[in-house]
Amino acid sequence: MDDGSTDSDPVTAGESSILDTLGEDVIRIVSPVSLCMLLVVLLVSSLSSTNDLSSSVSSLFLSSTTTPTSFSSLNLLLLGSDSTWEEIKSALVTALSFVVVVTLLTFLLVLLFYFRCTNFLRIYMGISSLFVLSFLGGFIFLLLISHFKIPIDPFTFAILLFNLSVVGVFAVFMPKFPISMNQGYLVAIGVLTAYWFTMLPEWTTWALLIAMSLYDLAAVLLPIGPLRLLVELAMSRNEEIPALVYEARPVDPQPGDRVRVWRERTDVRIEATENSTNSANVQTVQETRLAVSEEITAPLIEAFPQTGDRHLGTEEVEDGIGLGSSGAIKLGLGDFIFYSVLVGRAAMYDYMTVYACYLAIMAGLGVTLLLLAVYRKALPALPVSIMLGVVFYLLTRVLLEVFVVQCSSNLLMF
């Protein structure tokens, strides 16, 4: 009786430990994604007067308020003139071309990584980050300075932009920099890139979001997908992929915090084994404890046995969601960007649509994290969130917003 209860208690204690730390891991990845989307929405809202699309969105909103028909917005959105269909065709061609280019570049990345051109890839990523921070960021900063009439001279602006850009590149790619600076600059790069994508035509933006979701699904899950090949190659070599990836590590980790949960769980099991088998070999127990002390595993994902030099519980991601070598959850910066593009596009319409899209994206990200816990391998993070976001955008814009406007009109009549 005592032995049976002793064997069941460690498992229960281990499972409760996982549940206790599950929310912490989710918050560490949800918070930066939410911050990135919030900053993009604020930028779009502040600088929307410079976008020609705002006038057409305003006219569409006015037409929905003056026309009592509940499907007037749907008619304007889907049954437009011949020019609308031309825009849709152009958007499909643009999205397809973009996916083809991204696919070719990813296969090129796999080829260079296979031939161990890691230094070249790091230099290329550094130049790309410098371009985003200096040119794209500089232009957006100029728009903000002009919009808010901030007094600053060109020389000071150039010095500040140069310092922020150079420090940002080093913070992203130099491991000696604090993790907080690395995370902050990755979010900044995502915000700047996402805002530029929101300046694309409306139909092009939606076609691009759907196309990239399908590409992410195929690239990560198909056996010949470029991202899957890249992940498997990195795992076989036990190397990190030189890419812009956000790692949800704690900013100020406590010593042993990452391994505490699994160490406690396994230590309890070892103690139960000692109690139930008094004649066990002491040396075997000590070797088991040593192996446990060297194990580093994320609390969200259970540990896996090792085969040779390859750790099956560790996944490196270039775009998608998985586990890093430190055991932390990793999310590709492309996911940050396209999440933010969706809510940024919604912000060009109204904030009620933004709230709906944000909740849909968070729900999709939560589903992806649960799937990550089940399948324990790198998964595409775009498909579920983007599809839910697009559906909620259409439902909110076509049905919910028209219903709210009609209710408001009826209240004004009384």
XYZ file of C-alpha atoms in Angstrom:
414
model
C 0.000 0.000 0.000
C 2.736 2.411 0.958
C 4.832 1.492 -2.059
C 1.902 2.045 -4.433
C 1.155 5.496 -3.043
C 4.805 6.424 -3.237
C 4.946 5.551 -6.943
C 1.897 7.653 -7.852
C 2.801 10.786 -5.891
C 5.908 11.738 -7.954
C 3.939 11.708 -11.190
C 1.220 13.896 -9.689
C 3.809 16.296 -8.326
C 5.552 16.473 -11.701
C 2.331 17.128 -13.610
C 1.327 19.915 -11.195
C 4.763 21.491 -11.637
C 4.262 21.581 -15.396
C 0.851 23.215 -15.013
C 2.304 25.803 -12.631
C 4.942 26.910 -15.156
C 2.779 26.600 -18.282
C 1.250 30.067 -17.891
C 4.678 31.637 -17.394
C 5.980 30.214 -20.662
C 2.891 31.344 -22.557
C 3.154 34.885 -21.167
C 6.802 35.093 -22.206
C 5.863 34.557 -25.856
C 2.464 36.315 -25.859
C 3.720 39.565 -24.298
C 6.252 40.514 -27.032
C 3.789 39.522 -29.772
C 1.128 41.743 -28.186
C 3.604 44.599 -27.805
C 4.626 44.336 -31.453
C 1.004 44.416 -32.609
C 0.182 47.334 -30.297
C 3.056 49.456 -31.620
C 2.065 48.761 -35.230
C -1.538 49.749 -34.488
C -0.345 52.991 -32.863
C 1.872 53.772 -35.854
C -0.916 53.097 -38.334
C -3.362 55.176 -36.314
C -0.924 58.088 -35.984
C 0.301 58.110 -39.581
C -2.853 56.939 -41.356
C -3.444 60.430 -42.757
C -0.534 59.882 -45.116
C -2.121 56.722 -46.523
C -4.502 57.084 -49.433
C -6.392 54.021 -48.278
C -7.856 55.876 -45.309
C -10.128 57.925 -47.565
C -11.631 54.833 -49.179
C -12.076 53.203 -45.766
C -13.832 56.326 -44.479
C -16.159 56.400 -47.461
C -16.987 52.720 -46.905
C -17.792 53.423 -43.259
C -20.014 56.367 -44.176
C -21.868 54.295 -46.720
C -22.602 51.653 -44.075
C -24.011 54.301 -41.738
C -26.304 55.862 -44.310
C -27.490 52.621 -45.939
C -29.747 50.506 -43.715
C -29.074 47.344 -45.712
C -27.000 44.982 -43.582
C -25.052 43.603 -46.541
C -24.064 46.915 -48.116
C -20.504 46.582 -46.836
C -20.326 43.045 -48.193
C -21.460 44.252 -51.624
C -18.842 46.983 -51.668
C -16.176 44.604 -50.431
C -16.803 41.592 -52.659
C -18.973 42.770 -55.557
C -16.984 45.776 -56.624
C -16.395 47.156 -60.095
C -14.101 45.798 -62.769
C -11.227 47.718 -61.218
C -11.723 45.737 -57.988
C -11.341 42.442 -59.803
C -8.223 43.775 -61.496
C -6.821 44.628 -58.079
C -7.599 41.104 -56.861
C -5.810 39.560 -59.836
C -2.818 41.830 -59.301
C -2.792 40.947 -55.592
C -2.785 37.208 -56.320
C 0.092 37.569 -58.761
C 2.060 39.685 -56.276
C 1.476 37.231 -53.423
C 2.444 34.240 -55.574
C 5.615 36.003 -56.739
C 6.510 36.878 -53.155
C 6.068 33.269 -51.998
C 8.175 31.977 -54.885
C 10.990 34.404 -54.035
C 10.828 33.511 -50.325
C 10.909 29.794 -51.162
C 13.964 30.162 -53.404
C 15.778 32.269 -50.822
C 15.006 29.746 -48.090
C 16.372 26.875 -50.165
C 19.452 29.025 -50.801
C 19.730 29.515 -47.033
C 19.564 25.740 -46.548
C 22.285 25.251 -49.160
C 24.593 27.827 -47.581
C 23.978 26.390 -44.133
C 24.715 22.898 -45.453
C 28.125 24.086 -46.730
C 28.745 25.776 -43.355
C 28.709 29.343 -44.675
C 27.544 30.499 -41.259
C 29.682 33.631 -41.170
C 28.315 34.759 -44.531
C 24.752 34.207 -43.322
C 25.402 36.193 -40.158
C 26.873 39.064 -42.175
C 23.871 39.001 -44.499
C 21.435 39.013 -41.559
C 23.374 41.848 -39.958
C 23.240 43.967 -43.118
C 19.523 43.272 -43.447
C 18.907 44.307 -39.843
C 20.997 47.445 -40.341
C 18.924 48.319 -43.419
C 15.648 47.879 -41.541
C 16.759 49.906 -38.522
C 18.482 52.715 -40.430
C 16.523 53.227 -43.672
C 13.042 51.939 -42.854
C 13.258 53.082 -39.248
C 14.728 56.432 -40.241
C 11.898 57.133 -42.665
C 9.258 56.226 -40.072
C 11.007 58.397 -37.490
C 10.919 61.298 -39.942
C 7.184 60.785 -40.419
C 6.681 60.800 -36.652
C 8.836 63.923 -36.231
C 6.851 65.686 -38.929
C 3.489 64.529 -37.574
C 4.135 65.457 -33.928
C 6.340 68.469 -34.823
C 9.269 67.331 -32.681
C 12.092 69.924 -32.654
C 15.328 68.178 -33.679
C 18.145 69.181 -36.006
C 19.351 66.894 -38.843
C 22.788 66.330 -37.306
C 21.396 65.120 -33.985
C 18.868 62.944 -35.774
C 21.599 61.330 -37.895
C 23.798 60.626 -34.859
C 20.928 59.095 -32.891
C 19.796 56.967 -35.829
C 23.334 55.716 -36.490
C 23.894 54.780 -32.842
C 20.538 53.030 -32.486
C 21.042 51.089 -35.710
C 24.599 49.911 -35.002
C 23.852 48.997 -31.390
C 20.746 47.149 -32.580
C 22.718 44.984 -35.001
C 25.237 44.054 -32.308
C 22.482 43.420 -29.749
C 20.706 41.016 -32.098
C 23.728 38.974 -33.166
C 26.230 39.307 -30.307
C 25.560 36.830 -27.480
C 27.334 39.011 -24.900
C 24.590 41.657 -25.003
C 21.785 41.459 -22.420
C 18.865 39.319 -23.508
C 16.506 42.239 -22.818
C 18.245 44.348 -25.489
C 18.148 41.443 -27.926
C 14.425 40.952 -27.386
C 13.689 44.671 -27.569
C 15.490 45.180 -30.889
C 13.871 42.086 -32.394
C 10.460 43.538 -31.532
C 11.540 46.893 -33.023
C 12.608 45.218 -36.282
C 9.282 43.411 -36.409
C 7.355 46.664 -35.862
C 9.240 48.578 -38.568
C 8.906 45.802 -41.144
C 5.228 45.187 -40.348
C 4.372 48.865 -40.746
C 5.907 48.920 -44.210
C 3.840 45.882 -45.184
C 0.678 47.702 -44.100
C 1.401 50.322 -46.778
C 0.690 47.740 -49.490
C -2.717 47.830 -51.247
C -5.526 46.198 -49.292
C -6.120 43.179 -51.533
C -2.383 42.601 -51.847
C -2.059 42.534 -48.058
C -4.782 39.919 -47.595
C -3.531 37.762 -50.441
C -0.011 37.939 -49.027
C -1.138 36.942 -45.522
C -3.043 33.896 -46.775
C -0.261 32.887 -49.160
C 2.412 33.111 -46.458
C 0.256 31.050 -44.092
C 0.006 28.276 -46.662
C 3.727 28.546 -47.401
C 4.553 28.310 -43.684
C 2.388 25.213 -43.380
C 4.074 23.478 -46.311
C 7.625 24.632 -45.541
C 7.573 23.319 -41.972
C 5.498 20.141 -42.253
C 6.340 18.709 -45.682
C 9.334 16.315 -45.758
C 10.978 18.429 -48.470
C 9.921 21.746 -46.958
C 12.850 24.180 -46.786
C 12.247 25.141 -43.172
C 11.977 21.509 -42.110
C 15.207 20.674 -43.922
C 16.878 23.608 -42.208
C 15.667 22.557 -38.765
C 16.716 18.925 -39.227
C 20.130 19.980 -40.515
C 20.669 22.234 -37.502
C 19.592 19.475 -35.119
C 21.886 16.895 -36.710
C 24.849 19.247 -36.264
C 23.732 20.584 -32.891
C 24.086 24.139 -34.253
C 21.915 27.235 -34.109
C 20.387 28.658 -37.274
C 21.661 32.188 -38.018
C 18.253 33.820 -38.273
C 16.106 36.481 -36.611
C 14.350 34.394 -33.970
C 12.789 35.591 -30.725
C 13.705 33.389 -27.783
C 11.305 33.593 -24.848
C 13.907 33.273 -22.139
C 13.493 35.092 -18.811
C 15.244 38.474 -18.803
C 16.885 37.832 -15.419
C 16.848 34.042 -14.984
C 17.521 32.647 -11.554
C 20.311 30.078 -11.290
C 18.860 26.679 -12.016
C 15.377 28.091 -12.721
C 15.088 26.429 -16.120
C 15.954 22.968 -14.836
C 14.271 23.212 -11.451
C 10.953 21.646 -12.485
C 12.350 18.569 -14.183
C 15.120 18.110 -11.660
C 12.611 18.084 -8.812
C 10.360 15.696 -10.700
C 13.127 13.231 -11.473
C 14.679 13.512 -8.010
C 11.346 12.550 -6.466
C 11.160 9.516 -8.733
C 14.721 8.535 -7.774
C 13.903 8.844 -4.073
C 10.840 6.656 -4.585
C 13.043 4.094 -6.310
C 15.503 4.183 -3.400
C 12.751 3.638 -0.867
C 11.141 0.763 -2.776
C 14.439 -1.025 -3.558
C 16.656 -0.938 -0.499
C 19.220 -3.179 -2.169
C 19.759 -0.811 -5.169
C 23.256 -0.040 -6.300
C 24.374 3.329 -4.867
C 26.694 4.003 -7.788
C 23.836 3.582 -10.289
C 21.704 6.074 -8.381
C 24.538 8.601 -8.320
C 25.081 8.259 -12.066
C 21.361 8.797 -12.627
C 21.440 11.947 -10.522
C 24.434 13.226 -12.506
C 22.590 12.679 -15.779
C 19.561 14.536 -14.413
C 21.667 17.480 -13.289
C 23.032 17.886 -16.803
C 19.579 17.857 -18.404
C 18.070 21.194 -19.450
C 14.470 21.058 -20.617
C 11.662 23.610 -21.018
C 8.873 23.165 -18.467
C 6.237 23.260 -21.221
C 7.690 20.328 -23.174
C 8.590 16.986 -21.631
C 12.107 15.657 -22.033
C 13.068 13.139 -24.700
C 15.802 10.522 -24.781
C 18.947 11.435 -26.618
C 20.162 9.558 -29.665
C 23.849 10.151 -30.215
C 24.479 13.900 -30.324
C 20.956 14.756 -31.381
C 18.496 15.884 -28.743
C 14.987 15.151 -29.947
C 13.417 17.557 -27.501
C 15.272 20.563 -28.935
C 14.093 22.327 -32.075
C 15.654 25.341 -33.759
C 13.298 27.486 -35.839
C 13.942 29.921 -38.659
C 10.265 30.782 -39.024
C 7.655 29.042 -36.916
C 7.558 27.957 -33.284
C 9.757 25.444 -31.478
C 12.308 24.965 -28.720
C 15.766 26.441 -28.563
C 18.922 24.837 -27.260
C 18.367 26.572 -23.911
C 14.956 24.952 -23.579
C 13.064 28.209 -24.205
C 10.259 28.567 -26.723
C 11.395 30.236 -29.954
C 9.212 32.131 -32.422
C 10.366 33.300 -35.835
C 10.344 37.061 -36.389
C 8.283 36.552 -39.548
C 5.379 35.467 -37.343
C 5.646 38.725 -35.380
C 5.564 40.660 -38.635
C 2.550 39.020 -40.239
C 0.526 39.030 -37.006
C 1.156 42.766 -36.787
C 0.354 43.324 -40.463
C -3.082 41.809 -39.911
C -3.969 44.012 -36.936
C -2.362 47.008 -38.667
C -4.649 46.500 -41.657
C -7.589 46.176 -39.258
C -6.547 49.458 -37.596
C -7.107 51.223 -40.931
C -10.783 50.366 -40.544
C -11.732 50.704 -36.857
C -10.641 49.591 -33.400
C -13.470 47.123 -32.934
C -12.011 45.110 -35.810
C -8.570 45.405 -34.201
C -9.849 43.876 -30.961
C -11.491 41.001 -32.808
C -8.372 40.263 -34.871
C -6.125 40.467 -31.818
C -8.237 37.962 -29.888
C -8.306 35.648 -32.911
C -4.514 35.780 -33.281
C -3.971 35.109 -29.582
C -6.384 32.182 -29.727
C -4.527 30.762 -32.726
C -1.173 31.206 -30.987
C -2.542 29.417 -27.921
C -3.698 26.506 -30.077
C -0.244 26.363 -31.690
C 1.449 26.280 -28.278
C -0.802 23.402 -27.211
C 0.068 21.547 -30.412
C 3.743 22.202 -29.667
C 3.309 20.583 -26.260
C 1.619 17.558 -27.868
C 3.829 16.946 -30.914
C 7.100 18.284 -29.406
C 8.589 19.516 -32.675
C 8.852 22.731 -34.681
C 5.419 23.816 -35.940
C 4.192 26.593 -38.263
C 2.862 29.480 -36.183
C 1.097 31.414 -38.958
C -1.734 29.214 -40.341
C -4.079 28.950 -37.349
C -3.672 32.555 -36.180
C -3.848 34.138 -39.631
C -6.862 32.116 -40.734
C -8.733 32.938 -37.532
C -7.733 36.591 -37.866
C -8.978 36.845 -41.455
C -12.285 35.156 -40.579
C -12.851 37.412 -37.566
C -11.936 40.486 -39.637
C -14.565 39.651 -42.248
C -17.209 38.777 -39.665
C -16.570 41.956 -37.677
C -16.428 44.227 -40.700
C -19.397 42.735 -42.545
C -21.763 41.750 -39.731
C -20.843 42.986 -36.265
C -19.938 46.546 -37.202
C -23.059 46.993 -39.344
C -25.165 45.678 -36.451
C -23.556 48.135 -33.998
C -24.048 51.050 -36.411
C -27.703 50.199 -36.905
C -28.240 49.943 -33.150
C -26.588 53.339 -32.700
C -28.790 54.848 -35.416
C -31.932 53.469 -33.779
C -30.892 54.916 -30.415
C -30.316 58.334 -31.989
C -33.775 58.238 -33.531
C -35.309 57.874 -30.075
